Short mmCIF file of C-alpha atoms and ligand atoms in Angstrom, two decimals:
data_model
loop_
_atom_site.label_atom_id
_atom_site.label_comp_id
_atom_site.label_asym_id
_atom_site.label_seq_id
_atom_site.Cartn_x
_atom_site.Cartn_y
_atom_site.Cartn_z
CA UNK Z 1 18.62 -27.23 0.13
CA UNK Z 2 14.91 -27.76 0.46
CA UNK Z 3 12.95 -26.09 3.19
CA UNK Z 4 10.92 -28.58 5.21
CA UNK Z 5 7.43 -27.44 6.06
CA UNK Z 6 4.87 -28.86 8.47
CA UNK Z 7 2.12 -28.73 5.87
CA UNK Z 8 1.98 -29.60 2.19
CA UNK Z 9 -0.58 -26.83 1.79
CA UNK Z 10 1.33 -23.98 3.38
CA UNK Z 11 0.21 -20.40 3.82
CA UNK Z 12 3.05 -18.11 2.81
CA UNK Z 13 3.48 -14.44 3.74
CA UNK Z 14 3.70 -11.91 0.91
CA UNK Z 15 4.70 -8.26 1.13
CA UNK Z 16 3.22 -6.91 -2.09
CA UNK Z 17 5.16 -3.65 -2.30
CA UNK Z 18 4.81 -0.66 -4.61
CA UNK Z 19 8.34 -1.10 -5.89
CA UNK Z 20 9.53 -4.41 -4.42
CA UNK Z 21 7.79 -7.52 -3.20
CA UNK Z 22 9.08 -10.13 -0.80
CA UNK Z 23 7.80 -13.51 0.41
CA UNK Z 24 8.55 -15.75 3.37
CA UNK Z 25 7.33 -18.92 5.04
CA UNK Z 26 7.75 -20.56 8.44
CA UNK Z 27 9.57 -23.92 8.27
CA UNK Z 28 8.92 -27.04 10.36
CA UNK Z 29 11.24 -25.82 13.11
CA UNK Z 30 9.31 -22.57 13.44
CA UNK Z 31 11.98 -20.48 11.73
CA UNK Z 32 11.09 -17.92 9.10
CA UNK Z 33 12.64 -18.58 5.70
CA UNK Z 34 12.71 -15.81 3.15
CA UNK Z 35 12.05 -17.03 -0.37
CA UNK Z 36 15.14 -16.32 -2.48
CA UNK Z 37 14.74 -14.82 -5.90
CA UNK Z 38 17.56 -14.21 -8.35
CA UNK Z 39 21.20 -13.77 -7.30
CA UNK Z 40 20.24 -14.58 -3.72
CA UNK Z 41 18.14 -11.44 -3.44
CA UNK Z 42 14.93 -11.67 -1.42
CA UNK Z 43 13.01 -8.95 -3.21
CA UNK Z 44 11.22 -9.08 -6.53
CA UNK Z 45 10.67 -5.80 -8.40
CA UNK Z 46 6.90 -5.16 -8.61
CA UNK Z 47 7.13 -4.39 -12.32
CA UNK Z 48 5.16 -5.80 -15.24
CA UNK Z 49 6.05 -5.22 -18.88
CA UNK Z 50 5.22 -6.39 -22.37
CA UNK Z 51 8.21 -6.29 -24.71
CA UNK Z 52 8.17 -5.44 -28.43
CA UNK Z 53 7.73 -9.10 -29.31
CA UNK Z 54 4.61 -9.26 -27.17
CA UNK Z 55 6.15 -11.27 -24.34
CA UNK Z 56 5.19 -10.61 -20.75
CA UNK Z 57 8.04 -9.85 -18.37
CA UNK Z 58 7.63 -9.67 -14.61
CA UNK Z 59 10.10 -8.81 -11.86
CA UNK Z 60 13.80 -8.46 -12.61
CA UNK Z 61 13.34 -9.07 -16.37
CA UNK Z 62 10.80 -6.26 -16.54
CA UNK Z 63 13.03 -3.91 -14.56
CA UNK Z 64 16.05 -4.62 -16.75
CA UNK Z 65 14.33 -3.37 -19.90
CA UNK Z 66 12.27 -0.46 -18.57
CA UNK Z 67 14.66 2.29 -19.74
CA UNK Z 68 14.19 1.16 -23.32
CA UNK Z 69 10.51 0.37 -23.08
CA UNK Z 70 9.02 2.92 -20.68
CA UNK Z 71 5.55 3.05 -22.26
CA UNK Z 72 4.94 -0.66 -21.89
CA UNK Z 73 6.49 -1.10 -18.47
CA UNK Z 74 4.04 -0.77 -15.63
CA UNK Z 75 5.34 0.04 -12.20
CA UNK Z 76 3.73 1.30 -8.99
CA UNK Z 77 0.35 -0.23 -9.96
CA UNK Z 78 -0.31 -0.52 -6.23
CA UNK Z 79 -0.80 3.25 -6.17
CA UNK Z 80 -3.81 2.85 -8.47
CA UNK Z 81 -5.48 -0.17 -6.96
CA UNK Z 82 -9.04 0.47 -5.77
CA UNK Z 83 -8.94 4.11 -6.88
CA UNK Z 84 -11.39 6.22 -8.87
CA UNK Z 85 -10.21 7.84 -12.12
CA UNK Z 86 -11.41 11.17 -10.71
CA UNK Z 87 -8.98 10.93 -7.82
CA UNK Z 88 -6.38 13.75 -7.70
CA UNK Z 89 -3.79 11.10 -7.09
CA UNK Z 90 -4.44 9.58 -10.51
CA UNK Z 91 -3.70 12.95 -12.14
CA UNK Z 92 -0.52 13.31 -10.12
CA UNK Z 93 0.53 9.82 -11.16
CA UNK Z 94 -0.19 10.54 -14.81
CA UNK Z 95 2.46 13.27 -14.71
CA UNK Z 96 5.20 10.99 -13.50
CA UNK Z 97 4.69 7.78 -15.48
CA UNK Z 98 5.24 7.00 -19.16
CA UNK Z 99 2.26 4.66 -19.54
CA UNK Z 100 -1.24 5.99 -20.23
CA UNK Z 101 -4.04 5.99 -17.67
CA UNK Z 102 -7.67 6.16 -18.76
CA UNK Z 103 -11.00 5.91 -16.93
CA UNK Z 104 -12.67 2.50 -17.07
CA UNK Z 105 -16.02 1.06 -15.99
CA UNK Z 106 -16.74 0.18 -12.34
CA UNK Z 107 -15.18 3.52 -11.35
CA UNK Z 108 -11.67 2.21 -11.99
CA UNK Z 109 -8.51 3.42 -13.68
CA UNK Z 110 -7.22 1.50 -16.69
CA UNK Z 111 -3.53 1.23 -17.55
CA UNK Z 112 -2.59 1.03 -21.20
CA UNK Z 113 0.25 -1.26 -22.11
CA UNK Z 114 1.09 -2.80 -25.50
CA UNK Z 115 -2.30 -1.83 -26.96
CA UNK Z 116 -4.09 -3.58 -24.16
CA UNK Z 117 -5.85 -2.23 -21.13
CA UNK Z 118 -5.13 -3.52 -17.67
CA UNK Z 119 -6.95 -2.90 -14.46
CA UNK Z 120 -4.51 -2.18 -11.60
CA UNK Z 121 -5.80 -5.36 -9.98
CA UNK Z 122 -4.76 -7.37 -13.08
CA UNK Z 123 -1.21 -6.07 -12.75
CA UNK Z 124 -1.11 -6.84 -9.03
CA UNK Z 125 -2.45 -10.31 -9.83
CA UNK Z 126 0.42 -10.89 -12.28
CA UNK Z 127 2.97 -9.81 -9.69
CA UNK Z 128 1.38 -12.03 -7.05
CA UNK Z 129 1.49 -14.87 -9.52
CA UNK Z 130 5.19 -14.33 -10.16
CA UNK Z 131 5.85 -14.44 -6.41
CA UNK Z 132 3.78 -17.59 -6.17
CA UNK Z 133 5.75 -19.26 -8.97
CA UNK Z 134 9.08 -18.31 -7.39
CA UNK Z 135 7.87 -19.63 -4.01
CA UNK Z 136 6.41 -22.84 -5.46
CA UNK Z 137 9.68 -23.59 -7.28
CA UNK Z 138 11.72 -22.97 -4.19
CA UNK Z 139 9.46 -24.95 -1.85
CA UNK Z 140 8.84 -27.63 -4.49
CA UNK Z 141 5.15 -27.71 -3.87
CA UNK Z 142 2.19 -25.76 -5.18
CA UNK Z 143 1.49 -22.61 -3.18
CA UNK Z 144 -2.25 -21.94 -3.03
CA UNK Z 145 -2.66 -19.77 0.06
CA UNK Z 146 -1.12 -16.56 1.29
CA UNK Z 147 -1.35 -13.76 3.82
CA UNK Z 148 -0.80 -10.55 1.88
CA UNK Z 149 0.13 -7.27 3.51
CA UNK Z 150 -1.40 -3.89 2.64
CA UNK Z 151 -0.63 -0.35 3.77
CA UNK Z 152 -2.44 0.36 7.03
CA UNK Z 153 -3.88 3.41 5.32
CA UNK Z 154 -5.61 1.36 2.60
CA UNK Z 155 -9.37 1.72 2.64
CA UNK Z 156 -11.90 -1.09 2.33
CA UNK Z 157 -12.02 -0.86 -1.45
CA UNK Z 158 -8.26 -1.18 -1.79
CA UNK Z 159 -8.20 -4.15 0.59
CA UNK Z 160 -10.94 -5.89 -1.36
CA UNK Z 161 -8.99 -5.25 -4.56
CA UNK Z 162 -5.95 -7.08 -3.17
CA UNK Z 163 -8.16 -10.05 -2.31
CA UNK Z 164 -9.58 -9.91 -5.81
CA UNK Z 165 -6.07 -9.91 -7.29
CA UNK Z 166 -5.51 -13.21 -5.49
CA UNK Z 167 -8.80 -14.58 -6.74
CA UNK Z 168 -7.88 -13.79 -10.35
CA UNK Z 169 -4.94 -16.18 -10.17
CA UNK Z 170 -6.59 -18.71 -7.89
CA UNK Z 171 -4.44 -17.77 -4.93
CA UNK Z 172 -6.46 -17.80 -1.74
CA UNK Z 173 -5.59 -14.59 0.11
CA UNK Z 174 -6.61 -16.04 3.46
CA UNK Z 175 -6.06 -12.70 5.08
CA UNK Z 176 -4.81 -9.22 4.36
CA UNK Z 177 -2.95 -7.58 7.25
CA UNK Z 178 -1.44 -4.16 7.69
CA UNK Z 179 2.20 -3.71 6.78
CA UNK Z 180 3.25 -1.95 10.02
CA UNK Z 181 1.36 -4.53 12.06
CA UNK Z 182 3.26 -7.28 10.24
CA UNK Z 183 6.53 -5.52 11.05
CA UNK Z 184 5.51 -5.39 14.73
CA UNK Z 185 4.89 -9.15 14.64
CA UNK Z 186 8.30 -9.70 13.08
CA UNK Z 187 9.82 -7.73 15.91
CA UNK Z 188 7.95 -9.08 18.87
CA UNK Z 189 6.02 -12.31 18.23
CA UNK Z 190 7.12 -15.16 20.51
CA UNK Z 191 9.93 -13.09 21.95
CA UNK Z 192 8.36 -12.48 25.36
CA UNK Z 193 8.50 -8.78 24.52
CA UNK Z 194 6.14 -6.38 26.25
CA UNK Z 195 6.01 -2.70 25.46
CA UNK Z 196 4.89 -0.01 23.05
CA UNK Z 197 6.31 0.15 19.55
CA UNK Z 198 5.96 2.83 16.92
CA UNK Z 199 6.41 1.55 13.38
CA UNK Z 200 7.46 4.13 10.79
CA UNK Z 201 7.14 2.56 7.34
CA UNK Z 202 8.35 4.67 4.44
CA UNK Z 203 8.49 2.45 1.37
CA UNK Z 204 8.52 3.13 -2.33
CA UNK Z 205 4.96 4.35 -2.63
CA UNK Z 206 3.32 4.65 0.74
CA UNK Z 207 3.89 5.97 4.22
CA UNK Z 208 2.32 4.31 7.25
CA UNK Z 209 2.77 4.79 10.93
CA UNK Z 210 1.23 2.68 13.68
CA UNK Z 211 1.53 2.53 17.42
CA UNK Z 212 1.27 -1.04 18.71
CA UNK Z 213 1.14 -2.19 22.28
CA UNK Z 214 2.57 -5.71 22.77
CA UNK Z 215 2.02 -7.87 25.81
CA UNK Z 216 3.83 -11.12 26.61
CA UNK Z 217 4.96 -11.57 23.01
CA UNK Z 218 1.59 -12.74 21.75
CA UNK Z 219 -0.99 -10.04 22.38
CA UNK Z 220 -0.70 -7.26 19.81
CA UNK Z 221 -2.99 -4.30 20.07
CA UNK Z 222 -2.76 -1.54 17.50
CA UNK Z 223 -3.60 1.71 19.29
CA UNK Z 224 -3.70 4.08 16.33
CA UNK Z 225 -2.58 4.33 12.76
CA UNK Z 226 -2.24 6.91 10.03
CA UNK Z 227 -0.45 7.50 6.81
CA UNK Z 228 -0.41 8.79 3.31
CA UNK Z 229 -0.76 6.35 0.47
CA UNK Z 230 0.86 8.79 -1.87
CA UNK Z 231 4.10 9.45 -0.07
CA UNK Z 232 7.12 7.24 -0.60
CA UNK Z 233 10.52 6.86 -2.22
CA UNK Z 234 9.02 7.50 -5.66
CA UNK Z 235 8.02 10.98 -4.48
CA UNK Z 236 11.55 11.55 -3.17
CA UNK Z 237 12.80 10.60 -6.64
CA UNK Z 238 10.27 12.96 -8.24
CA UNK Z 239 11.51 15.91 -6.17
CA UNK Z 240 15.06 15.24 -7.32
CA UNK Z 241 13.92 14.75 -10.93
CA UNK Z 242 12.16 18.12 -10.88
CA UNK Z 243 15.32 19.79 -9.56
CA UNK Z 244 17.38 18.20 -12.36
CA UNK Z 245 14.85 19.26 -15.02
CA UNK Z 246 14.83 22.82 -13.68
CA UNK Z 247 18.61 22.94 -13.78
CA UNK Z 248 18.60 21.68 -17.38
CA UNK Z 249 16.07 24.31 -18.45
CA UNK Z 250 18.22 27.02 -16.86
CA UNK Z 251 21.35 25.80 -18.62
CA UNK Z 252 19.95 24.86 -22.03
CA UNK Z 253 16.38 26.17 -22.23
CA UNK Z 254 15.18 22.64 -23.04
CA UNK Z 255 12.48 20.83 -21.07
CA UNK Z 256 13.19 17.10 -21.00
CA UNK Z 257 9.84 16.28 -19.41
CA UNK Z 258 8.26 15.41 -22.76
CA UNK Z 259 10.93 12.92 -23.78
CA UNK Z 260 9.96 9.55 -22.27
CA UNK Z 261 13.28 7.83 -22.92
CA UNK Z 262 15.29 10.70 -21.42
CA UNK Z 263 12.84 10.81 -18.51
CA UNK Z 264 13.27 7.12 -17.85
CA UNK Z 265 17.06 7.50 -17.75
CA UNK Z 266 16.69 10.50 -15.43
CA UNK Z 267 14.32 8.53 -13.20
CA UNK Z 268 16.77 5.65 -12.90
CA UNK Z 269 19.69 7.95 -12.20
CA UNK Z 270 17.69 10.00 -9.68
CA UNK Z 271 16.98 6.90 -7.63
CA UNK Z 272 20.58 5.77 -7.89
CA UNK Z 273 21.96 9.14 -6.77
CA UNK Z 274 19.43 9.33 -3.94
CA UNK Z 275 20.49 5.88 -2.71
CA UNK Z 276 24.19 6.72 -3.14
CA UNK Z 277 23.79 9.77 -0.97
CA UNK Z 278 22.59 7.54 1.87
CA UNK Z 279 26.12 6.18 2.18
CA UNK Z 280 28.20 9.03 0.71
CA UNK Z 281 28.44 12.75 1.28
CA UNK Z 282 28.54 13.63 -2.41
CA UNK Z 283 27.50 12.08 -5.69
CA UNK Z 284 27.44 13.06 -9.33
CA UNK Z 285 24.37 13.03 -11.53
CA UNK Z 286 25.79 12.29 -14.97
CA UNK Z 287 23.85 11.31 -18.06
CA UNK Z 288 25.66 11.62 -21.38
CA UNK Z 289 23.79 12.37 -24.62
CA UNK Z 290 20.46 12.95 -22.99
CA UNK Z 291 19.24 15.06 -25.91
CA UNK Z 292 20.53 17.26 -28.72
CA UNK Z 293 20.47 21.03 -29.02
CA UNK Z 294 19.16 23.04 -32.01
CA UNK Z 295 22.40 22.65 -33.92
CA UNK Z 296 22.34 18.88 -33.42
CA UNK Z 297 25.06 18.76 -30.77
CA UNK Z 298 24.60 16.24 -27.96
CA UNK Z 299 23.81 17.58 -24.50
CA UNK Z 300 24.66 15.92 -21.20
CA UNK Z 301 23.34 16.18 -17.68
CA UNK Z 302 26.26 16.87 -15.43
CA UNK Z 303 25.53 17.83 -11.84
CA UNK Z 304 27.11 17.27 -8.47
CA UNK Z 305 24.96 16.88 -5.42
CA UNK Z 306 25.85 16.77 -1.77
CA UNK Z 307 23.91 14.92 0.88
CA UNK Z 308 23.03 18.28 2.31
CA UNK Z 309 21.50 19.38 -1.04
CA UNK Z 310 19.39 16.25 -1.02
CA UNK Z 311 18.32 16.77 2.60
CA UNK Z 312 17.19 20.31 1.79
CA UNK Z 313 15.18 19.11 -1.19
CA UNK Z 314 13.53 16.29 0.75
CA UNK Z 315 12.88 18.08 4.04
CA UNK Z 316 9.27 19.02 3.13
CA UNK Z 317 8.43 15.35 2.47
CA UNK Z 318 10.00 14.29 5.76
CA UNK Z 319 8.07 17.06 7.52
CA UNK Z 320 4.84 15.57 6.19
CA UNK Z 321 5.70 12.19 7.71
CA UNK Z 322 6.49 13.81 11.06
CA UNK Z 323 3.17 15.65 11.11
CA UNK Z 324 1.44 12.31 10.65
CA UNK Z 325 3.60 10.74 13.41
CA UNK Z 326 2.60 13.50 15.77
CA UNK Z 327 -1.10 12.95 15.13
CA UNK Z 328 -0.88 9.16 15.38
CA UNK Z 329 1.08 9.35 18.61
CA UNK Z 330 -1.48 11.76 20.10
CA UNK Z 331 -4.31 9.45 19.04
CA UNK Z 332 -2.61 6.43 20.63
CA UNK Z 333 -2.96 8.16 24.00
CA UNK Z 334 0.75 7.61 24.67
CA UNK Z 335 3.54 10.12 25.15
CA UNK Z 336 6.81 9.85 23.23
CA UNK Z 337 8.60 8.74 26.44
CA UNK Z 338 6.23 5.78 26.70
CA UNK Z 339 7.42 4.33 23.40
CA UNK Z 340 9.85 1.49 24.02
CA UNK Z 341 10.98 1.07 20.42
CA UNK Z 342 10.84 2.93 17.13
CA UNK Z 343 10.98 0.52 14.19
CA UNK Z 344 12.00 1.77 10.76
CA UNK Z 345 10.57 -0.17 7.85
CA UNK Z 346 10.78 0.50 4.12
CA UNK Z 347 13.80 1.23 1.95
CA UNK Z 348 13.45 5.01 2.12
CA UNK Z 349 14.16 4.95 5.88
CA UNK Z 350 17.79 4.17 4.97
CA UNK Z 351 18.18 7.87 4.22
CA UNK Z 352 20.25 9.30 7.10
CA UNK Z 353 18.18 12.49 7.13
CA UNK Z 354 15.03 10.47 7.86
CA UNK Z 355 16.77 8.66 10.73
CA UNK Z 356 18.21 11.88 12.17
CA UNK Z 357 14.91 13.71 12.05
CA UNK Z 358 13.14 10.78 13.75
CA UNK Z 359 15.77 10.51 16.46
CA UNK Z 360 15.34 14.21 17.19
CA UNK Z 361 11.57 13.99 17.02
CA UNK Z 362 11.14 11.04 19.41
CA UNK Z 363 14.22 11.73 21.53
CA UNK Z 364 15.40 8.18 20.90
CA UNK Z 365 17.32 6.35 18.20
CA UNK Z 366 15.41 3.79 16.12
CA UNK Z 367 15.82 0.09 16.93
CA UNK Z 368 18.76 -1.69 15.36
CA UNK Z 369 18.85 -5.13 13.77
CA UNK Z 370 15.70 -4.92 11.70
CA UNK Z 371 15.90 -5.34 7.97
CA UNK Z 372 13.63 -2.66 6.53
CA UNK Z 373 13.05 -4.67 3.31
CA UNK Z 374 12.20 -7.98 4.91
CA UNK Z 375 10.40 -7.29 8.19
CA UNK Z 376 6.95 -7.03 6.60
CA UNK Z 377 7.21 -10.35 4.74
CA UNK Z 378 8.62 -12.02 7.87
CA UNK Z 379 5.68 -10.74 9.92
CA UNK Z 380 3.24 -11.90 7.25
CA UNK Z 381 4.80 -15.40 7.36
CA UNK Z 382 4.60 -15.52 11.15
CA UNK Z 383 0.99 -14.46 11.00
CA UNK Z 384 0.30 -17.03 8.28
CA UNK Z 385 1.69 -19.72 10.58
CA UNK Z 386 -0.85 -18.84 13.27
CA UNK Z 387 -3.63 -19.44 10.71
CA UNK Z 388 -2.25 -22.81 9.66
CA UNK Z 389 -4.30 -25.81 10.80
CA UNK Z 390 -3.18 -27.05 14.26
CA UNK Z 391 -0.84 -24.12 14.67
CA UNK Z 392 1.15 -24.32 17.90
CA UNK Z 393 1.46 -20.51 18.02
CA UNK Z 394 -1.24 -18.51 19.70
CA UNK Z 395 -1.66 -14.89 18.78
CA UNK Z 396 -4.21 -12.32 19.78
CA UNK Z 397 -4.25 -9.45 17.35
CA UNK Z 398 -6.38 -6.33 17.49
CA UNK Z 399 -5.94 -3.85 14.68
CA UNK Z 400 -7.74 -0.60 13.86
CA UNK Z 401 -9.42 0.97 10.86
CA UNK Z 402 -7.39 3.85 9.42
CA UNK Z 403 -10.31 6.12 8.43
CA UNK Z 404 -13.91 6.51 9.55
CA UNK Z 405 -16.60 4.40 7.88
CA UNK Z 406 -20.11 5.80 7.68
CA UNK Z 407 -23.23 6.43 5.63
CA UNK Z 408 -24.44 9.51 3.81
CA UNK Z 409 -27.24 11.32 5.62
CA UNK Z 410 -30.10 13.04 3.78
CA UNK Z 411 -28.30 16.39 4.24
CA UNK Z 412 -25.12 15.00 2.64
CA UNK Z 413 -23.15 14.85 5.89
CA UNK Z 414 -21.33 11.70 6.91
CA UNK Z 415 -23.01 9.70 9.66
CA UNK Z 416 -19.99 7.98 11.19
CA UNK Z 417 -20.59 4.33 12.11
CA UNK Z 418 -16.96 3.47 12.97
CA UNK Z 419 -14.68 6.38 13.87
CA UNK Z 420 -11.07 6.32 12.75
CA UNK Z 421 -8.89 4.00 14.89
CA UNK Z 422 -11.88 1.85 15.92
CA UNK Z 423 -10.56 -1.57 16.88
CA UNK Z 424 -11.11 -4.48 14.51
CA UNK Z 425 -12.81 -6.91 14.47
CA UNK Z 426 -15.84 -4.79 15.27
CA UNK Z 427 -19.60 -4.65 14.72
CA UNK Z 428 -22.16 -1.89 15.11
CA UNK Z 429 -25.88 -1.72 14.56
CA UNK Z 430 -28.21 1.12 13.90
CA UNK Z 431 -31.94 1.32 13.38
CA UNK Z 432 -33.31 3.07 10.36
CA UNK Z 433 -36.70 3.45 8.71
CA UNK Z 434 -38.51 4.42 5.51
CA UNK Z 435 -39.38 7.96 4.46
CA UNK Z 436 -42.32 7.25 2.12
CA UNK Z 437 -45.62 5.33 2.55
CA UNK Z 438 -45.41 1.88 0.99
CA UNK Z 439 -41.65 2.02 0.59
CA UNK Z 440 -40.28 -1.52 0.31
CA UNK Z 441 -36.59 -0.95 -0.02
CA UNK Z 442 -33.85 1.18 1.47
CA UNK Z 443 -30.82 2.41 -0.35
CA UNK Z 444 -27.73 3.89 1.19
CA UNK Z 445 -24.26 4.91 0.32
CA UNK Z 446 -21.34 3.82 2.43
CA UNK Z 447 -18.25 6.01 2.56
CA UNK Z 448 -14.82 5.83 4.10
CA UNK Z 449 -12.80 8.86 5.06
CA UNK Z 450 -12.48 11.58 7.65
CA UNK Z 451 -14.24 14.45 5.84
CA UNK Z 452 -17.51 15.76 7.25
CA UNK Z 453 -19.24 15.74 3.86
CA UNK Z 454 -19.82 12.17 2.77
CA UNK Z 455 -19.06 12.76 -0.89
CA UNK Z 456 -15.60 14.07 -0.15
CA UNK Z 457 -14.75 10.61 1.14
CA UNK Z 458 -14.21 7.40 -0.81
CA UNK Z 459 -17.45 5.72 -1.87
CA UNK Z 460 -17.21 2.09 -0.81
CA UNK Z 461 -20.50 1.07 -2.34
CA UNK Z 462 -24.20 1.49 -2.54
CA UNK Z 463 -26.27 -0.93 -0.52
CA UNK Z 464 -29.84 -1.77 -1.37
CA UNK Z 465 -32.03 -3.60 1.13
CA UNK Z 466 -35.31 -4.81 -0.29
CA UNK Z 467 -38.27 -6.83 0.92
CA UNK Z 468 -39.76 -4.50 3.54
CA UNK Z 469 -43.55 -5.12 3.80
CA UNK Z 470 -45.42 -1.99 2.57
CA UNK Z 471 -46.36 0.25 5.52
CA UNK Z 472 -46.70 3.89 6.52
CA UNK Z 473 -43.60 6.05 6.29
CA UNK Z 474 -41.36 5.84 9.34
CA UNK Z 475 -43.14 2.82 10.81
CA UNK Z 476 -40.85 -0.06 9.68
CA UNK Z 477 -37.80 -0.58 11.84
CA UNK Z 478 -34.82 -1.93 10.00
CA UNK Z 479 -31.70 -2.84 11.89
CA UNK Z 480 -28.52 -2.44 9.90
CA UNK Z 481 -25.44 -4.26 11.10
CA UNK Z 482 -22.01 -3.21 9.94
CA UNK Z 483 -19.13 -5.56 10.53
CA UNK Z 484 -15.46 -4.89 10.02
CA UNK Z 485 -13.32 -7.99 10.25
CA UNK Z 486 -9.69 -8.19 11.37
CA UNK Z 487 -8.66 -7.37 7.81
CA UNK Z 488 -10.46 -4.03 7.94
CA UNK Z 489 -12.94 -5.32 5.37
CA UNK Z 490 -16.58 -4.25 5.73
CA UNK Z 491 -19.68 -6.40 5.36
CA UNK Z 492 -23.31 -5.54 6.00
CA UNK Z 493 -26.57 -7.18 6.82
CA UNK Z 494 -30.06 -5.94 7.63
CA UNK Z 495 -33.02 -7.22 9.57
CA UNK Z 496 -36.62 -6.10 9.62
CA UNK Z 497 -37.34 -5.92 13.35
CA UNK Z 498 -41.13 -6.24 12.89
CA UNK Z 499 -40.99 -9.51 11.00
CA UNK Z 500 -37.61 -10.70 12.25
CA UNK Z 501 -36.77 -11.39 8.64
CA UNK Z 502 -33.18 -10.97 7.60
CA UNK Z 503 -33.15 -8.98 4.46
CA UNK Z 504 -31.62 -9.45 1.14
CA UNK Z 505 -28.48 -7.39 0.72
CA UNK Z 506 -27.36 -6.17 -2.60
CA UNK Z 507 -24.01 -4.54 -2.93
CA UNK Z 508 -22.88 -2.41 -5.79
CA UNK Z 509 -19.23 -1.83 -5.18
CA UNK Z 510 -17.81 1.33 -6.61
CA UNK Z 511 -21.01 2.71 -8.16
CA UNK Z 512 -20.96 6.47 -8.61
N1 LIG Y 601 19.80 3.21 0.73
C1 LIG Y 601 18.68 3.86 0.41
N2 LIG Y 601 18.56 5.18 0.64
C2 LIG Y 601 17.43 5.85 0.31
N3 LIG Y 601 16.37 5.27 -0.26
C3 LIG Y 601 16.43 3.95 -0.50
C4 LIG Y 601 17.57 3.17 -0.17
N4 LIG Y 601 17.33 1.88 -0.54
C5 LIG Y 601 16.09 1.86 -1.07
N5 LIG Y 601 15.55 3.09 -1.05
C6 LIG Y 601 14.23 3.49 -1.56
O1 LIG Y 601 13.25 2.72 -0.91
C7 LIG Y 601 12.12 2.58 -1.77
C8 LIG Y 601 11.68 1.14 -1.80
O2 LIG Y 601 11.36 0.76 -0.53
P1 LIG Y 601 10.55 -0.59 -0.27
O3 LIG Y 601 11.13 -1.69 -1.04
O4 LIG Y 601 10.48 -0.73 1.21
O5 LIG Y 601 9.15 -0.16 -0.86
P2 LIG Y 601 7.89 -1.05 -1.20
O6 LIG Y 601 7.69 -2.06 -0.12
O7 LIG Y 601 8.01 -1.53 -2.58
O8 LIG Y 601 6.74 0.04 -1.20
P3 LIG Y 601 5.44 0.23 -0.28
O9 LIG Y 601 5.72 -0.40 1.03
O10 LIG Y 601 5.35 1.73 -0.20
O11 LIG Y 601 4.33 -0.37 -1.04
C9 LIG Y 601 12.55 3.04 -3.15
O12 LIG Y 601 11.97 4.30 -3.41
C10 LIG Y 601 14.06 3.15 -3.01
O13 LIG Y 601 14.59 4.17 -3.82
MG1 LIG Y 602 6.73 -1.96 1.76
#
């Protein structure tokens, strides 16, 4: 069956996930169609590998061989996109993956795979390309445009990197939108729904929470958002893996952490047991012949776990999500009783403990009938439809920026231009001047984050404005205008108020 579309140049919606990706498109009747992958599944593993014969494998093929080829199988690249090598998160990631991470130019991390070096954005580009190929085959037309979702808690640099990933494969990322916002659209767009929704999105790699107020099914206003881009199902797996390694050390005095093949098998089994315990009260963690002891005898991992054991292990991670929920709810200005729906998105929300804790926390059970794996792609497709030429669907969407954006003052403090949760699109101007006689250019550093000291935040770039006529210190008046578009992406311009001349803007992204 072919899906009939209104346009032969459609914009599809893509949920580019840490562990799984999903794509959808709106057909000519206005219905959302998920793009099927293999075996009727709608999700594509976000995994890239190079096998021992030098062939690239992406998606299911890459996942199938990752136990045997852990060093050359890249997963969770989304966790590294737009990040500095000096980031603590990169060190934490290094401990849990089998591939090597090294610092690269442009303040980026490089991933080593099959004697080559990849930027995280290259890997994301390959995964996007795979999704595009699957979608083009299914729709029987070339797909050139997409709306791609990102965690709400992504900063400007990470958003730009996703757009760049599209550019690398000639896919026009017409817009990036926030994952929880997309889920809200999937829930409420065109359904004459009015009310306040809280979206709790716990996926493979990231946690996001947003409070969205919906009016008449087509006005969506994000009130507040927050999250942790290093908190997801992978971290739940890591907690279980550490418990298994500890148990093995106690029993056999052998640390398996240095054995990449054993670790890969443990990682796979940890995820499987975790998922099993979402539907069963008990599960066994069995891995035969995981290593050998000093006398050459094979050793097995043989543990039994109850759901309660798992809940105890994972409670601290769930607590972290609830702390963030509490803050985001307070910042939305709403009380828990004013929330009409709680939406659970992301595979990790299938864990009963997560659902129970949320029900207790909000005093209300989460909404039923939403597929946590598909809602984000569905929302992205619905949003894409509103951007399509002559779209019949009208949507008014106001989102927010997840962290403050500002400039570094002379004393090193952050001068906040847009506070956290400022609505987007947005623009702000400020007047600045020179500090030396004859100074013809101004240089400033733009940061994003909520720390008081600028340098503790993420450096978005260094901006150099030149062409100021020479004059006495502090006499020129330069107006800087900062704009954040609906995507949460920043742009800047400057104007010399004396001459009226708009000034040249030079941007050095990621300089440090
Ligand atoms: N039944 C289940 N019980 C517990 N966890 C599950 C279950 N099913 C899937 N998961 C976990 O959900 C995670 C994947 O979720 P999902 O596909 O929503 O993430 P993603 O979209 O790839 O990541 P992100 O949104 O963070 O970028 C994995 O860690 C997986 O182990
Ligand atoms: Mg997701």
